[in-house]
């Protein structure tokens, strides 16, 4: 089946630094990928929709200058948390849909646990 | 605005019990409803439902969709401790072109 790979699975960084998270579709081309954030004991909150070759679409309340999304190829989207602060500590998950099928099942990456100290 | 509501928010049962998880939705241009199981990391796919009244089964898990009443249920029979997880319901709507997630149901199965 389709596989989405996310890297790194966990990262600790100092406050003020930037962190890049990668999301790759391994056996299909994803023109659209989605980035979610999940707080402890809460559901997934959609942050933005990443579109290959164009600007990402951000959800209301998500700072586009803080969470930079780049979808430079059909198999790779990146989320960069710029000037990270402790409140950015969270679980970030990407997902993608395989456009070859008629279904709308989303495949998820393994998630990235970000801790900002 | 698309909305997905799951109930109960949490559930504690003993091994061998049967549980029913609920998911109701209000979306524009419904396409499909999906169930996911989330343990420690990212959600894993369970079912996708697009048609009313057709039960999908996988082992002890089954799910059905009612498009008239706008809800779905996920049943787990003969629960095991390994079923302990958060179960997420998500709806894909044509208008939003993305998945809208419910808050999840935290299921705990005690030995």
PDB file of N, CA and C in Angstrom, chain A residues 50-91:
ATOM      1  N   UNK A  50      -0.484  21.683   1.687  1.00  0.00           N
ATOM      2  CA  UNK A  50       0.719  21.937   0.899  1.00  0.00           C
ATOM      3  C   UNK A  50       0.473  21.531  -0.547  1.00  0.00           C
ATOM      4  N   UNK A  51       0.638  22.464  -1.465  1.00  0.00           N
ATOM      5  CA  UNK A  51       0.357  22.211  -2.887  1.00  0.00           C
ATOM      6  C   UNK A  51       1.656  22.248  -3.681  1.00  0.00           C
ATOM      7  N   UNK A  52       1.898  21.201  -4.438  1.00  0.00           N
ATOM      8  CA  UNK A  52       3.122  21.117  -5.222  1.00  0.00           C
ATOM      9  C   UNK A  52       3.197  22.253  -6.231  1.00  0.00           C
ATOM     10  N   UNK A  53       4.279  22.974  -6.190  1.00  0.00           N
ATOM     11  CA  UNK A  53       4.513  24.034  -7.162  1.00  0.00           C
ATOM     12  C   UNK A  53       3.797  25.341  -6.888  1.00  0.00           C
ATOM     13  N   UNK A  54       3.095  25.422  -5.782  1.00  0.00           N
ATOM     14  CA  UNK A  54       2.428  26.689  -5.467  1.00  0.00           C
ATOM     15  C   UNK A  54       2.435  26.912  -3.952  1.00  0.00           C
ATOM     16  N   UNK A  55       1.893  28.038  -3.559  1.00  0.00           N
ATOM     17  CA  UNK A  55       1.924  28.375  -2.122  1.00  0.00           C
ATOM     18  C   UNK A  55       0.973  27.486  -1.333  1.00  0.00           C
ATOM     19  N   UNK A  56       1.369  27.268  -0.089  1.00  0.00           N
ATOM     20  CA  UNK A  56       0.508  26.477   0.791  1.00  0.00           C
ATOM     21  C   UNK A  56      -0.710  27.296   1.207  1.00  0.00           C
ATOM     22  N   UNK A  57      -1.761  26.572   1.534  1.00  0.00           N
ATOM     23  CA  UNK A  57      -2.983  27.203   2.051  1.00  0.00           C
ATOM     24  C   UNK A  57      -3.033  26.984   3.549  1.00  0.00           C
ATOM     25  N   UNK A  58      -3.005  28.056   4.317  1.00  0.00           N
ATOM     26  CA  UNK A  58      -2.948  27.947   5.765  1.00  0.00           C
ATOM     27  C   UNK A  58      -4.344  28.076   6.371  1.00  0.00           C
ATOM     28  N   UNK A  59      -4.559  27.345   7.432  1.00  0.00           N
ATOM     29  CA  UNK A  59      -5.809  27.457   8.171  1.00  0.00           C
ATOM     30  C   UNK A  59      -5.782  28.730   9.020  1.00  0.00           C
ATOM     31  N   UNK A  60      -6.969  29.161   9.354  1.00  0.00           N
ATOM     32  CA  UNK A  60      -7.091  30.380  10.149  1.00  0.00           C
ATOM     33  C   UNK A  60      -6.354  30.218  11.464  1.00  0.00           C
ATOM     34  N   UNK A  61      -5.589  31.239  11.813  1.00  0.00           N
ATOM     35  CA  UNK A  61      -4.881  31.218  13.083  1.00  0.00           C
ATOM     36  C   UNK A  61      -3.491  30.623  13.006  1.00  0.00           C
ATOM     37  N   UNK A  62      -3.107  30.060  11.884  1.00  0.00           N
ATOM     38  CA  UNK A  62      -1.770  29.490  11.731  1.00  0.00           C
ATOM     39  C   UNK A  62      -0.880  30.520  11.059  1.00  0.00           C
ATOM     40  N   UNK A  63       0.232  30.849  11.711  1.00  0.00           N
ATOM     41  CA  UNK A  63       1.110  31.890  11.173  1.00  0.00           C
ATOM     42  C   UNK A  63       1.959  31.347  10.033  1.00  0.00           C
ATOM     43  N   UNK A  64       1.765  31.858   8.859  1.00  0.00           N
ATOM     44  CA  UNK A  64       2.495  31.351   7.695  1.00  0.00           C
ATOM     45  C   UNK A  64       3.977  31.703   7.748  1.00  0.00           C
ATOM     46  N   UNK A  65       4.323  32.787   8.412  1.00  0.00           N
ATOM     47  CA  UNK A  65       5.740  33.162   8.499  1.00  0.00           C
ATOM     48  C   UNK A  65       6.472  32.327   9.533  1.00  0.00           C
ATOM     49  N   UNK A  66       5.720  31.717  10.423  1.00  0.00           N
ATOM     50  CA  UNK A  66       6.341  30.897  11.456  1.00  0.00           C
ATOM     51  C   UNK A  66       6.444  29.443  10.996  1.00  0.00           C
ATOM     52  N   UNK A  67       5.434  28.991  10.310  1.00  0.00           N
ATOM     53  CA  UNK A  67       5.399  27.607   9.836  1.00  0.00           C
ATOM     54  C   UNK A  67       5.511  27.637   8.309  1.00  0.00           C
ATOM     55  N   UNK A  68       6.756  27.570   7.843  1.00  0.00           N
ATOM     56  CA  UNK A  68       7.017  27.668   6.414  1.00  0.00           C
ATOM     57  C   UNK A  68       6.853  26.304   5.758  1.00  0.00           C
ATOM     58  N   UNK A  69       6.060  26.264   4.717  1.00  0.00           N
ATOM     59  CA  UNK A  69       5.826  25.008   4.020  1.00  0.00           C
ATOM     60  C   UNK A  69       6.314  25.135   2.593  1.00  0.00           C
ATOM     61  N   UNK A  70       7.077  24.132   2.181  1.00  0.00           N
ATOM     62  CA  UNK A  70       7.595  24.088   0.823  1.00  0.00           C
ATOM     63  C   UNK A  70       7.261  22.738   0.219  1.00  0.00           C
ATOM     64  N   UNK A  71       6.692  22.747  -0.960  1.00  0.00           N
ATOM     65  CA  UNK A  71       6.320  21.480  -1.632  1.00  0.00           C
ATOM     66  C   UNK A  71       6.976  21.507  -3.003  1.00  0.00           C
ATOM     67  N   UNK A  72       8.283  21.295  -2.984  1.00  0.00           N
ATOM     68  CA  UNK A  72       9.086  21.529  -4.184  1.00  0.00           C
ATOM     69  C   UNK A  72       8.965  20.418  -5.218  1.00  0.00           C
ATOM     70  N   UNK A  73       8.572  19.228  -4.779  1.00  0.00           N
ATOM     71  CA  UNK A  73       8.456  18.126  -5.738  1.00  0.00           C
ATOM     72  C   UNK A  73       7.192  17.341  -5.419  1.00  0.00           C
ATOM     73  N   UNK A  74       6.877  16.406  -6.297  1.00  0.00           N
ATOM     74  CA  UNK A  74       5.645  15.633  -6.138  1.00  0.00           C
ATOM     75  C   UNK A  74       5.737  14.599  -5.028  1.00  0.00           C
ATOM     76  N   UNK A  75       6.918  14.437  -4.456  1.00  0.00           N
ATOM     77  CA  UNK A  75       7.063  13.434  -3.396  1.00  0.00           C
ATOM     78  C   UNK A  75       7.587  14.014  -2.091  1.00  0.00           C
ATOM     79  N   UNK A  76       7.773  15.319  -2.029  1.00  0.00           N
ATOM     80  CA  UNK A  76       8.367  15.896  -0.823  1.00  0.00           C
ATOM     81  C   UNK A  76       7.719  17.221  -0.449  1.00  0.00           C
ATOM     82  N   UNK A  77       7.298  17.296   0.806  1.00  0.00           N
ATOM     83  CA  UNK A  77       6.854  18.559   1.387  1.00  0.00           C
ATOM     84  C   UNK A  77       7.632  18.754   2.674  1.00  0.00           C
ATOM     85  N   UNK A  78       7.999  19.993   2.959  1.00  0.00           N
ATOM     86  CA  UNK A  78       8.725  20.263   4.200  1.00  0.00           C
ATOM     87  C   UNK A  78       7.998  21.326   5.005  1.00  0.00           C
ATOM     88  N   UNK A  79       8.045  21.166   6.304  1.00  0.00           N
ATOM     89  CA  UNK A  79       7.513  22.148   7.250  1.00  0.00           C
ATOM     90  C   UNK A  79       8.680  22.646   8.077  1.00  0.00           C
ATOM     91  N   UNK A  80       8.920  23.949   8.041  1.00  0.00           N
ATOM     92  CA  UNK A  80       9.987  24.537   8.857  1.00  0.00           C
ATOM     93  C   UNK A  80       9.361  25.402   9.942  1.00  0.00           C
ATOM     94  N   UNK A  81       9.661  25.052  11.172  1.00  0.00           N
ATOM     95  CA  UNK A  81       9.213  25.859  12.305  1.00  0.00           C
ATOM     96  C   UNK A  81      10.319  26.866  12.565  1.00  0.00           C
ATOM     97  N   UNK A  82      10.052  28.123  12.278  1.00  0.00           N
ATOM     98  CA  UNK A  82      11.095  29.137  12.394  1.00  0.00           C
ATOM     99  C   UNK A  82      11.066  29.779  13.775  1.00  0.00           C
ATOM    100  N   UNK A  83      12.258  30.128  14.247  1.00  0.00           N
ATOM    101  CA  UNK A  83      12.396  30.774  15.549  1.00  0.00           C
ATOM    102  C   UNK A  83      11.496  30.084  16.585  1.00  0.00           C
ATOM    103  N   UNK A  84      11.761  28.821  16.751  1.00  0.00           N
ATOM    104  CA  UNK A  84      10.888  27.996  17.606  1.00  0.00           C
ATOM    105  C   UNK A  84      10.913  28.463  19.055  1.00  0.00           C
ATOM    106  N   UNK A  85       9.776  28.350  19.700  1.00  0.00           N
ATOM    107  CA  UNK A  85       9.636  28.658  21.114  1.00  0.00           C
ATOM    108  C   UNK A  85       9.006  27.465  21.819  1.00  0.00           C
ATOM    109  N   UNK A  86       9.128  27.409  23.132  1.00  0.00           N
ATOM    110  CA  UNK A  86       8.584  26.245  23.852  1.00  0.00           C
ATOM    111  C   UNK A  86       7.118  25.962  23.545  1.00  0.00           C
ATOM    112  N   UNK A  87       6.334  26.986  23.262  1.00  0.00           N
ATOM    113  CA  UNK A  87       4.916  26.742  22.962  1.00  0.00           C
ATOM    114  C   UNK A  87       4.707  26.058  21.623  1.00  0.00           C
ATOM    115  N   UNK A  88       5.763  25.989  20.806  1.00  0.00           N
ATOM    116  CA  UNK A  88       5.671  25.265  19.541  1.00  0.00           C
ATOM    117  C   UNK A  88       5.887  23.765  19.744  1.00  0.00           C
ATOM    118  N   UNK A  89       6.280  23.376  20.937  1.00  0.00           N
ATOM    119  CA  UNK A  89       6.477  21.952  21.220  1.00  0.00           C
ATOM    120  C   UNK A  89       5.156  21.225  21.000  1.00  0.00           C
ATOM    121  N   UNK A  90       5.212  20.190  20.203  1.00  0.00           N
ATOM    122  CA  UNK A  90       3.981  19.498  19.842  1.00  0.00           C
ATOM    123  C   UNK A  90       4.323  18.282  18.996  1.00  0.00           C
ATOM    124  N   UNK A  91       3.291  17.584  18.585  1.00  0.00           N
ATOM    125  CA  UNK A  91       3.430  16.444  17.674  1.00  0.00           C
ATOM    126  C   UNK A  91       2.926  16.911  16.318  1.00  0.00           C
TER     127      UNK A  91
END
